[in-house]
Structures are given as C-alpha cells and as structure tokens.
Short mmCIF file of C-alpha atoms in Angstrom, two decimals:
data_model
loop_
_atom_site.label_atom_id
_atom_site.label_comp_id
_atom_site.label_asym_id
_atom_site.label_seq_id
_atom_site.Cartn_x
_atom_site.Cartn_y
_atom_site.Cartn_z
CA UNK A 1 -23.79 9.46 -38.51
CA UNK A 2 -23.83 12.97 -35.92
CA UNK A 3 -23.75 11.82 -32.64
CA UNK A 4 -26.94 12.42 -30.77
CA UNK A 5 -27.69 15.60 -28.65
CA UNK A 6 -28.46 14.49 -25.42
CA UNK A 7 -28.48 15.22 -21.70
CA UNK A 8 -25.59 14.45 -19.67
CA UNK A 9 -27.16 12.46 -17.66
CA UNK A 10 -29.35 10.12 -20.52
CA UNK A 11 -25.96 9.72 -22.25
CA UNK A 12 -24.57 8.12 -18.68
CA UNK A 13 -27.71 6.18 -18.54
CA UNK A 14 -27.67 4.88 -22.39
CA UNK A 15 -23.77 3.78 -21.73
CA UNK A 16 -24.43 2.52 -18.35
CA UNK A 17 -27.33 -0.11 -19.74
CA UNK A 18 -24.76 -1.46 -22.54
CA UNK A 19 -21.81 -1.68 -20.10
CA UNK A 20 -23.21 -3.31 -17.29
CA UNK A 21 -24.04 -6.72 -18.59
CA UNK A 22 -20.91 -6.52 -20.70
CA UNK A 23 -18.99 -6.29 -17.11
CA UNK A 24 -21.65 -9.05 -15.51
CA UNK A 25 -20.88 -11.18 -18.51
CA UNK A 26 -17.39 -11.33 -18.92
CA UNK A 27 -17.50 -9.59 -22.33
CA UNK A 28 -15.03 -6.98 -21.69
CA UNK A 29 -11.89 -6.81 -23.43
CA UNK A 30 -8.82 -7.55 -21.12
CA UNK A 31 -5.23 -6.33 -21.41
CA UNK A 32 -3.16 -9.43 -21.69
CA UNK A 33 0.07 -9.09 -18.78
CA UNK A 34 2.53 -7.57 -21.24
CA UNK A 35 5.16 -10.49 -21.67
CA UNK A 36 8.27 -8.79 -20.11
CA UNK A 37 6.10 -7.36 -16.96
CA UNK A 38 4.91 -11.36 -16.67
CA UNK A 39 8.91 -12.01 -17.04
CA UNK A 40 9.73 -9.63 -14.61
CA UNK A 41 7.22 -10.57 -11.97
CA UNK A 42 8.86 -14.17 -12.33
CA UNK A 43 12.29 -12.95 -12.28
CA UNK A 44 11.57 -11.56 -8.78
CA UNK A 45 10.54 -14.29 -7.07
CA UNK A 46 13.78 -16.44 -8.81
CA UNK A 47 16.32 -17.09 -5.98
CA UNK A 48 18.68 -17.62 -9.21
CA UNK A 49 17.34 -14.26 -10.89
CA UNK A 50 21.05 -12.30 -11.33
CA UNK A 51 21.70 -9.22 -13.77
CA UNK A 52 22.55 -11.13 -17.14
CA UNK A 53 19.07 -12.76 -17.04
CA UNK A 54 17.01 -9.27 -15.93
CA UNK A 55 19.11 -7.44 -19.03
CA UNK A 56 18.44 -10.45 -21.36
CA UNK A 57 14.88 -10.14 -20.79
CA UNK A 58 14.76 -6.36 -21.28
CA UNK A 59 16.98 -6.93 -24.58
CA UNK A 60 14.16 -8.85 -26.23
CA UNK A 61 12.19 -5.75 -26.40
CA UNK A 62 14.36 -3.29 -27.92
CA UNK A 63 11.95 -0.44 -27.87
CA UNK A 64 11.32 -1.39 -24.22
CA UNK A 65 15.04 -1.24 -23.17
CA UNK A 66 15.45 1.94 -24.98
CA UNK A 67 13.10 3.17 -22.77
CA UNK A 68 14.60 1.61 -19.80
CA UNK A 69 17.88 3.37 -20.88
CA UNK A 70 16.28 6.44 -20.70
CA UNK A 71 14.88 6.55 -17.48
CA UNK A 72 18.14 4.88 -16.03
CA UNK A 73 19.40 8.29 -17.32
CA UNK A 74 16.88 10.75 -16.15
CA UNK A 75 17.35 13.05 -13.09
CA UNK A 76 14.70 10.85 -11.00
CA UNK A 77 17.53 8.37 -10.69
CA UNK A 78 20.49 10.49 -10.80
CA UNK A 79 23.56 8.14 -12.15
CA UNK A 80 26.86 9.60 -11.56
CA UNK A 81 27.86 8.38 -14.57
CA UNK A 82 25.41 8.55 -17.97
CA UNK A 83 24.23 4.63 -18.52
CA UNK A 84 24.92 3.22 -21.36
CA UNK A 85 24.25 -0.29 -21.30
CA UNK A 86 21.30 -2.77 -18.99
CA UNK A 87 24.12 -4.38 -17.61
CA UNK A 88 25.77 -0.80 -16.65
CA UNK A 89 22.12 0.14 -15.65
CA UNK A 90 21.29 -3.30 -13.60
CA UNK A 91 25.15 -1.80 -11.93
CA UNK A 92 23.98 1.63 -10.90
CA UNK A 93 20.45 0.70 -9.73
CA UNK A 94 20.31 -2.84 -8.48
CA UNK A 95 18.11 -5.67 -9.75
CA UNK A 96 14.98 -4.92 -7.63
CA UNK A 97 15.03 -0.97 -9.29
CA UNK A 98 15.36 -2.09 -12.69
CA UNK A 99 12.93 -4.99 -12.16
CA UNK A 100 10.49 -2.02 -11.45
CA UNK A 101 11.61 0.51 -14.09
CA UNK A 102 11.03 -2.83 -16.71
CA UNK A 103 7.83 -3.73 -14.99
CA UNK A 104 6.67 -0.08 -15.64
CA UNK A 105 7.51 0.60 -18.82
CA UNK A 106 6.31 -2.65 -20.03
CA UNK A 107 2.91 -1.80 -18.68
CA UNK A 108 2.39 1.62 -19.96
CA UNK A 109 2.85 0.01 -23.69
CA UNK A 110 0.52 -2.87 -22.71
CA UNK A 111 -2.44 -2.10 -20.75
CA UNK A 112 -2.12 2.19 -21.19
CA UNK A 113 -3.31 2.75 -24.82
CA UNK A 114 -6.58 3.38 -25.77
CA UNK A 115 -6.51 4.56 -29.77
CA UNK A 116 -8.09 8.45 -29.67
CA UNK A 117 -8.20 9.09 -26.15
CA UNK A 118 -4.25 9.50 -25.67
CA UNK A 119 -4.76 12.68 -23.84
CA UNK A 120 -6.96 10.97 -21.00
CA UNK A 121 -4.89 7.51 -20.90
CA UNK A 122 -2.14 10.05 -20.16
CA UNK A 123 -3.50 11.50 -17.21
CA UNK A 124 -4.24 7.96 -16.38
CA UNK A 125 -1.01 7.04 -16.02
CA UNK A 126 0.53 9.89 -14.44
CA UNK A 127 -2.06 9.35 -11.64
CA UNK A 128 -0.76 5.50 -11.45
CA UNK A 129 2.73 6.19 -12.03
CA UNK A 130 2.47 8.46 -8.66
CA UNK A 131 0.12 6.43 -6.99
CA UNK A 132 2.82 3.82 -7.08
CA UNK A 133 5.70 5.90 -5.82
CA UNK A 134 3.55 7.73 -3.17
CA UNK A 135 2.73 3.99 -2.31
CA UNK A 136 6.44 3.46 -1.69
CA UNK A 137 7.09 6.46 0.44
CA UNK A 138 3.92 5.75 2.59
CA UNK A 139 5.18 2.11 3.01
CA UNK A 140 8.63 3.28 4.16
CA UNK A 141 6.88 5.56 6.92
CA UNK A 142 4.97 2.71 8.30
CA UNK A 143 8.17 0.06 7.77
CA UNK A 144 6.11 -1.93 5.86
CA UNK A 145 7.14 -3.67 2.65
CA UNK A 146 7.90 -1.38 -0.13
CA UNK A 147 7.70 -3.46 -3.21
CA UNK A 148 4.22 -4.35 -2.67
CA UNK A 149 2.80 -0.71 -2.16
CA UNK A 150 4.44 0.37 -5.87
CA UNK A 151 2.40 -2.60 -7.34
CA UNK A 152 -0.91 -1.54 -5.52
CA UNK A 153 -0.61 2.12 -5.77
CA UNK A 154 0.49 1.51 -9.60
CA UNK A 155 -1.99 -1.06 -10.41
CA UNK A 156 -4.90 -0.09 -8.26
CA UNK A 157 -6.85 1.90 -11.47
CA UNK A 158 -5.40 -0.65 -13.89
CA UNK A 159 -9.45 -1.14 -14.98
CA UNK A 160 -9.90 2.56 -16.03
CA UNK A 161 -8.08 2.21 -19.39
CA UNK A 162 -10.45 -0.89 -20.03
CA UNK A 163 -13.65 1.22 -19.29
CA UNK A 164 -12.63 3.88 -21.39
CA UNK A 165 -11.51 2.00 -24.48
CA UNK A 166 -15.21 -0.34 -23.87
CA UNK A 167 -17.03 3.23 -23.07
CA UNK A 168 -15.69 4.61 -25.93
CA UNK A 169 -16.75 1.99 -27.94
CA UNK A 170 -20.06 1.68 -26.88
CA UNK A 171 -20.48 5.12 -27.76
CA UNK A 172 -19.37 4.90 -31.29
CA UNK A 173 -22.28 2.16 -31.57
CA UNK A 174 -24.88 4.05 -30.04
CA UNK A 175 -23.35 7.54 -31.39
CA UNK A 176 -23.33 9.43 -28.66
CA UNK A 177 -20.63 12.07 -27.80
CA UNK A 178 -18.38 11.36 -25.25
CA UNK A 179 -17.53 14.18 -23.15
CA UNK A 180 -15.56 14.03 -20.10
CA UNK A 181 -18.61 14.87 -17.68
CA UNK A 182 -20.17 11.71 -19.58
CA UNK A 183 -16.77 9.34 -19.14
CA UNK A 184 -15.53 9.83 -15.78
CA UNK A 185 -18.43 8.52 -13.95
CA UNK A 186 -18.61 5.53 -16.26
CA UNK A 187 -14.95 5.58 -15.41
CA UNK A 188 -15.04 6.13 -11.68
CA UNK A 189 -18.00 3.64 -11.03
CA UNK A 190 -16.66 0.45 -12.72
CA UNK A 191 -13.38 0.47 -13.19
CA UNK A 192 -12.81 -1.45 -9.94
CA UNK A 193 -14.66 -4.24 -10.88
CA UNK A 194 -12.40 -4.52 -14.54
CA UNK A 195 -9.77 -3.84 -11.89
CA UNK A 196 -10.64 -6.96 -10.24
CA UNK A 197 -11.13 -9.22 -13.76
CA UNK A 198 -7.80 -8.42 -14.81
CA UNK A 199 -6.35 -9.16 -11.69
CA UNK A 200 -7.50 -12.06 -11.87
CA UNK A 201 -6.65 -13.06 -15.68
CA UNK A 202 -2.66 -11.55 -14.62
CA UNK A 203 -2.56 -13.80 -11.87
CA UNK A 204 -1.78 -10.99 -9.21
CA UNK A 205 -0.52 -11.54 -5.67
CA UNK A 206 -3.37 -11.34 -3.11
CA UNK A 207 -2.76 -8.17 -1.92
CA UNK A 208 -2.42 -6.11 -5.19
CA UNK A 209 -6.12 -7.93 -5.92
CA UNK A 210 -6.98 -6.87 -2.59
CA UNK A 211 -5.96 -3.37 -2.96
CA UNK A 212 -7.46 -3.07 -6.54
CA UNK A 213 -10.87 -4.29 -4.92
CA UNK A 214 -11.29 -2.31 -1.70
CA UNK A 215 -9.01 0.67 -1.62
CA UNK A 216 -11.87 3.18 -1.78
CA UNK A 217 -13.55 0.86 0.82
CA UNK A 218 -10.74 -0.73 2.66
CA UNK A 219 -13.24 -1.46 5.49
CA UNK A 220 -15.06 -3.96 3.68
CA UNK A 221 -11.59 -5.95 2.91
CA UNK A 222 -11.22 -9.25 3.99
CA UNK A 223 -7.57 -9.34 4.48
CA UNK A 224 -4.86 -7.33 3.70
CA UNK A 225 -6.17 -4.43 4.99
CA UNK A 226 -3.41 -2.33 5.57
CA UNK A 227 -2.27 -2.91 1.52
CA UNK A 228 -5.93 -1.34 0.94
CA UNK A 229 -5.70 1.69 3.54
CA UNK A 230 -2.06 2.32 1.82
CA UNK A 231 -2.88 2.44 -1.66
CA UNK A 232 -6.31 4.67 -0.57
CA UNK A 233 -3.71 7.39 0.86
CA UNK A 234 -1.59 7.04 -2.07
CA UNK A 235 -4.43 7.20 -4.53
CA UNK A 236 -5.03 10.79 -2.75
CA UNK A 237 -1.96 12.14 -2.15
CA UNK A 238 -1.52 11.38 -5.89
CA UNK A 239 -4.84 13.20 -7.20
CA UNK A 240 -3.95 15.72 -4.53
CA UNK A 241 -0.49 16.71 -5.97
CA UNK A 242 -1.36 16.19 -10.16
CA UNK A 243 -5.04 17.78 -9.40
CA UNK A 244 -5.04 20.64 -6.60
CA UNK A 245 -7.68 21.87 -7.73
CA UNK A 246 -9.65 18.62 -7.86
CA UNK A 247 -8.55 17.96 -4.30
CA UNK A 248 -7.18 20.80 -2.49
CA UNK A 249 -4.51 20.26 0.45
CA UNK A 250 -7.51 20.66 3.47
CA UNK A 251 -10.10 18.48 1.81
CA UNK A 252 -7.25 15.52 1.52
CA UNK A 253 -6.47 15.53 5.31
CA UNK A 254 -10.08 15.53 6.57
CA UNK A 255 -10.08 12.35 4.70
CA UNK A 256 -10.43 9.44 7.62
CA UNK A 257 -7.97 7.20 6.05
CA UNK A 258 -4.90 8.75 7.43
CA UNK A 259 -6.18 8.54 10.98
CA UNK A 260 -7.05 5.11 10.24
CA UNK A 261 -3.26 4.58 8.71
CA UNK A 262 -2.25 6.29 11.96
CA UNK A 263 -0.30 8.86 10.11
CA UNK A 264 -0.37 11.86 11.98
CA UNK A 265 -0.30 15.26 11.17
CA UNK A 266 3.63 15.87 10.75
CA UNK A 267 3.21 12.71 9.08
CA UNK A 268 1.29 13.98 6.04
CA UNK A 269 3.60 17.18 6.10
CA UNK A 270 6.42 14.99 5.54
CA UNK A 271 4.68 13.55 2.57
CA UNK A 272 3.58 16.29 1.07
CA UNK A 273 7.24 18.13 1.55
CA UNK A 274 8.33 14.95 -0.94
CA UNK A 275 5.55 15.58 -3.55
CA UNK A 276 8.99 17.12 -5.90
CA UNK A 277 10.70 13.67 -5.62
CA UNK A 278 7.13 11.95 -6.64
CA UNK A 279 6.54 14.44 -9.65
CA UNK A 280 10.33 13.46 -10.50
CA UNK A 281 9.10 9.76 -11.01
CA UNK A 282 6.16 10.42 -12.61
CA UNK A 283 8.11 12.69 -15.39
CA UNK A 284 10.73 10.24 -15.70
CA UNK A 285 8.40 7.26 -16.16
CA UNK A 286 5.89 8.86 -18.32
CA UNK A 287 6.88 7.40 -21.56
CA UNK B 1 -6.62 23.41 24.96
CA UNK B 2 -9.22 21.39 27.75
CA UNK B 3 -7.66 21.26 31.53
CA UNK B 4 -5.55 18.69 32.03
CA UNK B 5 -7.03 15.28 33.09
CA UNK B 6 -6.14 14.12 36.99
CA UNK B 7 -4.80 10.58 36.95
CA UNK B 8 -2.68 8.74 39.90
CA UNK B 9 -0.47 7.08 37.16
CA UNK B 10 0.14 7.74 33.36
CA UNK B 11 1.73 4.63 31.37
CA UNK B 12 3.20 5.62 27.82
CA UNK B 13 3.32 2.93 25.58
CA UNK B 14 0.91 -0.20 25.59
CA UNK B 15 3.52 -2.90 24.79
CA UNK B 16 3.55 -5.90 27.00
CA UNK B 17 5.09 -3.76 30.00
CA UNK B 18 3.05 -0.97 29.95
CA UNK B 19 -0.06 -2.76 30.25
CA UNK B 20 1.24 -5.10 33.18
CA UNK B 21 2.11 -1.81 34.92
CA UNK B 22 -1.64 -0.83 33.67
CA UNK B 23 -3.29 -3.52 35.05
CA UNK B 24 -0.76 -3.63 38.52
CA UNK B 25 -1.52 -0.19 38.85
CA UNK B 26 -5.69 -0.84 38.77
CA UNK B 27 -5.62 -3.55 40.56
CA UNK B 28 -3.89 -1.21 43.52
CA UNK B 29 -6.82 0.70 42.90
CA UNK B 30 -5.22 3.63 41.58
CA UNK B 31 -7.19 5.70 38.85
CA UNK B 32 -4.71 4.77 35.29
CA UNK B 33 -4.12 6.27 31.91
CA UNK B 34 -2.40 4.44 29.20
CA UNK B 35 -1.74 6.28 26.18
CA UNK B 36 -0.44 4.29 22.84
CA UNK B 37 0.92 5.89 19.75
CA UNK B 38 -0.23 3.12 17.69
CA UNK B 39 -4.27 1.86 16.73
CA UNK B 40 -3.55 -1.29 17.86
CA UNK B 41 -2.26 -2.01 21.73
CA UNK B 42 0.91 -4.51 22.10
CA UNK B 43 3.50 -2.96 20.83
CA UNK B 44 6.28 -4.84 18.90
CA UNK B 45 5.66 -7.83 20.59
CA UNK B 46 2.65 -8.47 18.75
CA UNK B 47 2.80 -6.31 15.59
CA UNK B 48 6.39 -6.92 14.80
CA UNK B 49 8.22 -9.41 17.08
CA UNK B 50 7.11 -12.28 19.43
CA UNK B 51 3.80 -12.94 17.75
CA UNK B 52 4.25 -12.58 14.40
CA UNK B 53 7.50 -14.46 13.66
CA UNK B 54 6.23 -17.47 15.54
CA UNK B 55 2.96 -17.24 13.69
CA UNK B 56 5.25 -16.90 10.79
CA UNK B 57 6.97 -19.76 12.05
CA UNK B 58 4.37 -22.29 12.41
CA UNK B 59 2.39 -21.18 9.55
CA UNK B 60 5.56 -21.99 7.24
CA UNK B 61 6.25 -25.45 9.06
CA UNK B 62 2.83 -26.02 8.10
CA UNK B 63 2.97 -25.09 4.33
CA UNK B 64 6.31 -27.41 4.59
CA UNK B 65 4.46 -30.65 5.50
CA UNK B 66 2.14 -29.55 2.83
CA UNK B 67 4.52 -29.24 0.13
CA UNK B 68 6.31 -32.61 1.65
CA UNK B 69 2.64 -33.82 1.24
CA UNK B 70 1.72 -32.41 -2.39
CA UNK B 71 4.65 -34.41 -3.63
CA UNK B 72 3.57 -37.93 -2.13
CA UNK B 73 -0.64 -37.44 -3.24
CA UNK B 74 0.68 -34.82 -6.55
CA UNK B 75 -1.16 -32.01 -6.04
CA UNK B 76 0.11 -28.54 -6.18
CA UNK B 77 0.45 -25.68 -4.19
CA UNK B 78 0.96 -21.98 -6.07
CA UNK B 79 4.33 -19.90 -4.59
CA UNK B 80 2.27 -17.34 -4.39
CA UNK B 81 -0.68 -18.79 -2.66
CA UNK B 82 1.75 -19.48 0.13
CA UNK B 83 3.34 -16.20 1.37
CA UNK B 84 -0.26 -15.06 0.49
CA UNK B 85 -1.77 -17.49 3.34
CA UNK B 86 1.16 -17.03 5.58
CA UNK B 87 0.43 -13.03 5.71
CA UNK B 88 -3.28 -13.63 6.02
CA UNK B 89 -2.54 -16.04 8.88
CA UNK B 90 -0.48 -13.56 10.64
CA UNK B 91 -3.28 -10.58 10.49
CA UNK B 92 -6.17 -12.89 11.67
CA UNK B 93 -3.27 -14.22 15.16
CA UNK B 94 -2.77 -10.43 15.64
CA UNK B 95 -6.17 -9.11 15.32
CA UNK B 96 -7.43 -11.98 17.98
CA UNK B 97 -4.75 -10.85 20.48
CA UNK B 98 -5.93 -7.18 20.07
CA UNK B 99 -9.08 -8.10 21.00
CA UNK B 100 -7.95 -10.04 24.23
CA UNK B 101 -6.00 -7.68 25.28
CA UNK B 102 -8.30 -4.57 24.49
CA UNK B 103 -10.77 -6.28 26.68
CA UNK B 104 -8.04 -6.79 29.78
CA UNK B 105 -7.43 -3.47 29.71
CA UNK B 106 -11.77 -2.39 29.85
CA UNK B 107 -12.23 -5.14 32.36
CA UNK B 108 -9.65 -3.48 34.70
CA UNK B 109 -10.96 0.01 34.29
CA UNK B 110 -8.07 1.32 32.20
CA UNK B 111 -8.46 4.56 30.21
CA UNK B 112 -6.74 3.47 26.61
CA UNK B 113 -5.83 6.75 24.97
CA UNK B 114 -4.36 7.35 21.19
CA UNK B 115 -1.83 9.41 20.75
CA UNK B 116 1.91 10.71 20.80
CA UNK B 117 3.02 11.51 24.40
CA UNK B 118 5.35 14.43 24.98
CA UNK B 119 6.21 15.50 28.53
CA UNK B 120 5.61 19.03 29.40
CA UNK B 121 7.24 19.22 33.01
CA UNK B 122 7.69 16.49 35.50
CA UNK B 123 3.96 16.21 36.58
CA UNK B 124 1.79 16.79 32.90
CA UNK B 125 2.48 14.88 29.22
CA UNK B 126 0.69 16.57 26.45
CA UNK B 127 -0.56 13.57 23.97
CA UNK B 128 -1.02 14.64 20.49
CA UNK B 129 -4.07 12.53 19.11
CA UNK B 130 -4.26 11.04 14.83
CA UNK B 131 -6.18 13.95 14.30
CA UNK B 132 -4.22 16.12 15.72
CA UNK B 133 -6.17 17.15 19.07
CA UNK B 134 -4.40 18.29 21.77
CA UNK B 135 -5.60 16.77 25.55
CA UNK B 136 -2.87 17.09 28.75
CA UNK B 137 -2.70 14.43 31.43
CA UNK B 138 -1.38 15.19 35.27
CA UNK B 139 0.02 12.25 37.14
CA UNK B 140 1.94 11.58 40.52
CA UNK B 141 3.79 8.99 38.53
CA UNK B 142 4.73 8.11 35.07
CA UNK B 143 5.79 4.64 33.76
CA UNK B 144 7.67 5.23 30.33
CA UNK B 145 7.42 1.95 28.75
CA UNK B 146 8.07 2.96 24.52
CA UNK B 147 10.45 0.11 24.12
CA UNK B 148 12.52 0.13 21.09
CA UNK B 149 12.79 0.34 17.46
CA UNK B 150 15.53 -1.26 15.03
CA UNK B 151 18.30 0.66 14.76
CA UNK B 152 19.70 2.52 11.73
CA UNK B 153 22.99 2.68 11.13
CA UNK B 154 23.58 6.12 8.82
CA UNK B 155 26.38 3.69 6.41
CA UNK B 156 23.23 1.40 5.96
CA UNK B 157 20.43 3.71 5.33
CA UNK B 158 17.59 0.88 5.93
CA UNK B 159 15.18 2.49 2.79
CA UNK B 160 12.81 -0.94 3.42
CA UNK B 161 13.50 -1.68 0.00
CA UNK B 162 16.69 -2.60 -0.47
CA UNK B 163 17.77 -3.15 2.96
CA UNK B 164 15.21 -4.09 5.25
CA UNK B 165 15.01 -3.86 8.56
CA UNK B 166 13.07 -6.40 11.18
CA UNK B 167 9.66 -4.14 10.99
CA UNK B 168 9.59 -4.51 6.97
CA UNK B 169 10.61 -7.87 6.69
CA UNK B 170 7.46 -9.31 8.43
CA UNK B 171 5.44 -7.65 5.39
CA UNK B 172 7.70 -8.68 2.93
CA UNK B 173 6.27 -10.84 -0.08
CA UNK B 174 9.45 -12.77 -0.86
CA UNK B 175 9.00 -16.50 0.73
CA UNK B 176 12.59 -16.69 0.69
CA UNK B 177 13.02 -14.01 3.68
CA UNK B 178 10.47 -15.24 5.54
CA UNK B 179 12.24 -18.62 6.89
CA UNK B 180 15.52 -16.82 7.73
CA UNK B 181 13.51 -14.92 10.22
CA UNK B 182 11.06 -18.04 11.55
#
C-alpha cells in the first residue's frame, strides 16, 4: 500500500499517539547488553581482571576482535609497532583502553542497527562515539574521573536507535512516509525516556542512568549532577564539531552549561583546538 | 571595561584561609572582596581533600558494617549500589557545607565574586568572570590565598585515566581506590 500524503505535522501527531502508550506501557523493544560489553563491564570492576582473561573474552567473538584489531591499528591509537595479536594489543594499550575499545565495538553491533535506516543509525553513532571521547577530555579538564564521562557521553542517546527502529515501525503499520523532518522530533522527544528503560534493563551504574535522564536538564537531577552537566557539554561540543551547521561555534558557547561547568572561555578554546583528536576516535571507532 | 571597584582588602581564593582572612578582615570593619575561581567556595578542602575523603571514609566504614551485617541476616548489597551511595553521600556533605559557608560569608558583609584573578600592578587585579566579563578591583592590600594543586611530574603525565591524581580519584567509580585513600 502508498504511504499516505500527509502534513508534517499530522504524520508527527499519528506516530506520536501509537508511540506514547507503547513507551507508558513497557511495549518497546529493548536492546539486550551485548554479551561481551556485559563481560567487559564485569571485567572492570574484577580486582583479578589481567590481560589473558580481557583477550579471552574478546576471542569469543571473532568478528568482534577483528574489529578490535583494527582499531588497535588505526592512527587514533598510534602503535609503534602494527598489532597483531589481543594479547600484543592488551601490551600496547593497557587493560582499561582495550576494555573500552571492546566495550565499543560490542555496542555498535548490539544496540546500533536498525534494518533500512543504516544511514541515520550512522550518524547516530558518530554523534555517541564523540560524545564519549569529548566526555573524556572534558573530564580530564575538570580532574574528574574519566572512565565514567566515556560511558555517559557514549551512552547518553543510547534510546534513539530504539525510537527509530519502533518509529519506523509504526509507520510501516500506519503507512506513512517517514521523512527526516517527521523522525527527528519523534527522535529528539523520547528517546530519553527509552534511554532511561534500557538503563535500567543493562543494569547501568547510577551516574550513566543519571546522565541518560537529565543531561538536557541537568538541573532537575537528583544526584550526580556534575556527570549530567558533563555529558550536556559533550553532547554539544559533539553536534557542534560533526554538525556546524546545525550548531555553529557562537550559538554553542552562549549555551549556560559551560558557565555552569565553570569552564571558561580559554577553556572551550582548548576543547575545540582538540576537535582533530575527537574526529580521530570517531573515524577509528566507526565500524 | 567598568572603573575599577574601591575595596580596603581583596582576598583571592575562597579556600579555608581566604575566607578566615575574609571574615578577620570584616570584622575589622574594613570594606572586603573575595574573588573564587571556582562555583562553589572552599577550595580543596571541601571539594577535594578534608571533607570529602573523610565523608568517603565514614561512608565506607558504614557500607563495611553493612556488608559484615548482610552476611549474619543474608541479604545482599549490589557492588555497584555501594560506590553509587558513597558518591551520592559525598555531594549531599559538600553541598551542606557550601551553604554554611556561603551564608558566613553574606552574614559578614563579604562581596563573593566569580572569577580568575590576574594582577595588573601592585594596587588593581583584573578578574576574568565564566562568561568571560572583565571587572578590575583596587585594594590597599591583597591576601593571595590559591593554595595548591597536585603536582605533575612530566615522566608521569597524570591523564586521570590511567594515572590518577588525588582530584580524580575522589570521582573515581572503582570501590577498590576508594579505601586506599579513606
């Protein structure tokens, strides 16, 4: 059947009434925490965790550690030497690195795929992907703890490629189009509260569930506030630096949330001045 | 650029010895400015020495007994949960001393500026606000009381990831590091 000619805006409203109670209700379909990325998360709070188990994990997923391999070898991590092995790669970059590279590429092939909309899902991920190093650079500035600001900045729009694989759904049912103007609203205006289910379901740490739920309104958090102001700046600094156009340099620093990091001026110079090293990650990473 | 604000004594840095001299200095009666780079006033003793690794320290004896107890009356408490409720602790201890102390400062007629304080010459600091605003202050005297920061060594490059210094540890969310420091 043709998909119906509508308005914009009747479209939004038609997709809006169907998603809504599936949200209230539960009746959303939620990524499962891909195994290794559960593994991983594990691994890192092991005292015993040492680099035979990490590359023994990765191994299990050969398609996974191939990609691991890869990004061990691309210029964001520059090895003297090429890699050719986990252990050899757990060598060069340390447990905690490759805990993250494994995390990260696990993810992408769990919870970023949505079937016909690999174009968007893409963008999706880049924006994640340099949310979460922006997260880290941020974190450094203020001295606060590193680790956590990759998870938040990389998980804090984990709900979008849930609303967009349910969106997309709905529409098939109710044939109408789906054209970007239609999706990124839908997109925009729930997927914090999918952010916050799957959360949830993956057993998060606080502040990564904290940061999902209140980074756009990091006033309104009830603890972990400063996780939530991070992953706001790195959210922007991210859309800033993949969409100029979408935010342009001026209309990011009006933006209260640095003040309210207390990141001053030659503060967000410096972090913009590393927006090469970020786009490095992102390229590496984007599998 | 506004003129430059008249004060009988400028204080940089609102740790627990700039505000003393604050508060020493109003209760003299002289007219005092005390500018902090930070949002919050206190310095490392509250945000990243003194207060939080003894908050840090009695929250985790706490969660100890717990654990002791969980094992006697089996119940269970999540890893977690824990460094979870030990963070949350510390922000709630720090936020209440802000508050104390913000009101010391208004009781005693302080002015509590934000900013980054540069001196210009021997009698005027230029303070740099968040925002970037510009405001000079003129003084007869000047307490510098910016206290200290970790140092780092150039063959340890402390990237707060790998090696951490004493700043980063206090946010870090591994359980293990937080007892070495408590």
């Amino acid at each position: 059947m043709a998909p119906d000619t509508q308005t914009p805006a009747a479209s939004i409203d038609k997709l809006e009434q169907a998603l809504l109670p599936k949200i209230e209700t539960g009746d959303v379909e939620l990524p499962l925490l891909p195994h290794v990325a559960s593994k991983v998360m594990a691994l890192a709070s092991d005292a015993d965790a040492d680099a035979a188990k990490l590359s023994n994990l990765i191994h299990q997923d050969q398609a996974l550690a191939a990609h691991v391999l890869r990004i061990a070898n691309s210029p964001a991590y520059m090895p003297r030497s090429s890699v050719v092995s986990l252990q050899h790669a757990v060598a060069m970059l340390g447990i905690n690195l490759l805990s993250e590279i494994a995390f990260t590429a696990s993810l992408k092939n769990g919870a970023f795929q949505v079937p016909g909309h690999e174009d968007q899902v893409k963008l999706m991920w880049r924006h994640s992907l340099a949310s979460g190093s922006y997260g880290k650079e941020v974190a450094r500035m203020r001295r606060v703890n590193v680790e956590t600001a990759y998870l938040c900045g990389l998980l804090h729009g984990i709900g979008k490629p849930v609303i967009l694989r349910t969106v997309a759904t709905l529409a098939k049912t109710l044939t109408l189009s789906l054209e970007p103007e239609i999706l990124q609203p839908l997109i925009n205006g729930y997927h914090t509260r999918v952010g916050i289910l799957i959360a949830d379901k993956w057993g998060l740490p606080k502040q990564v569930a904290e940061a999902i739920s209140y980074y756009q309104d990091y006033d309104h958090a009830t603890a972990f506030r400063q996780e939530c102001l991070l992953t706001c700046v790195a959210d922007r600094l991210s859309t800033h630096i993949l969409s100029p156009e979408e935010l342009p340099e001026d209309e990011l620093r009006e933006h209260p949330v640095f003040a309210d990091l207390n990141l001053y001026p030659n503060d967000i110079d410096q972090l913009l001045a590393g927006k090469g090293k970020i786009l490095t990650v992102v390229n590496a990473m984007n599998l | 650029m506004s003129t430059p604000t008249a004060y009988d004594l400028v204080i940089i840095g609102a740790g627990p010895a700039g505000q003393k001299a604050a508060i020493q200095g109003a209760k003299a009666g002289k007219r005092v400015a005390l500018i902090e780079r930070e949002r919050g006033i206190g310095g490392s003793c509250v945000y990243r020495g003194t207060i939080p690794s003894k908050t840090l320290r009695e929250s985790a004896l706490h969660i100890s007994r717990l654990r002791r107890a969980s094992e006697a009356f089996e119940f269970h408490i999540k890893p977690d949960a824990e460094i979870s409720a030990l963070l949350s602790r510390l922000e709630e201890v720090v936020h209440a001393h802000d508050i104390f102390m913000s009101k010391q400062l208004r009781r005693n007629g302080i002015s509590l500026f934000h900013g980054r304080a540069r001196f210009l010459n021997d009698r005027t600091v230029e303070m740099q606000a968040v925002d970037g605003a510009r405001q000079q202050f003129t003084a007869e005297y000047f307490v510098i009381a910016t206290g200290s920061r970790p140092r780092n060594p150039p063959e340890f490059p402390v990237d707060h990831e790998h090696i951490l210094d004493s700043d980063s540890l206090l946010s870090t969310s591994s359980y293990e590091a937080v007892f070495p420091l408590a």
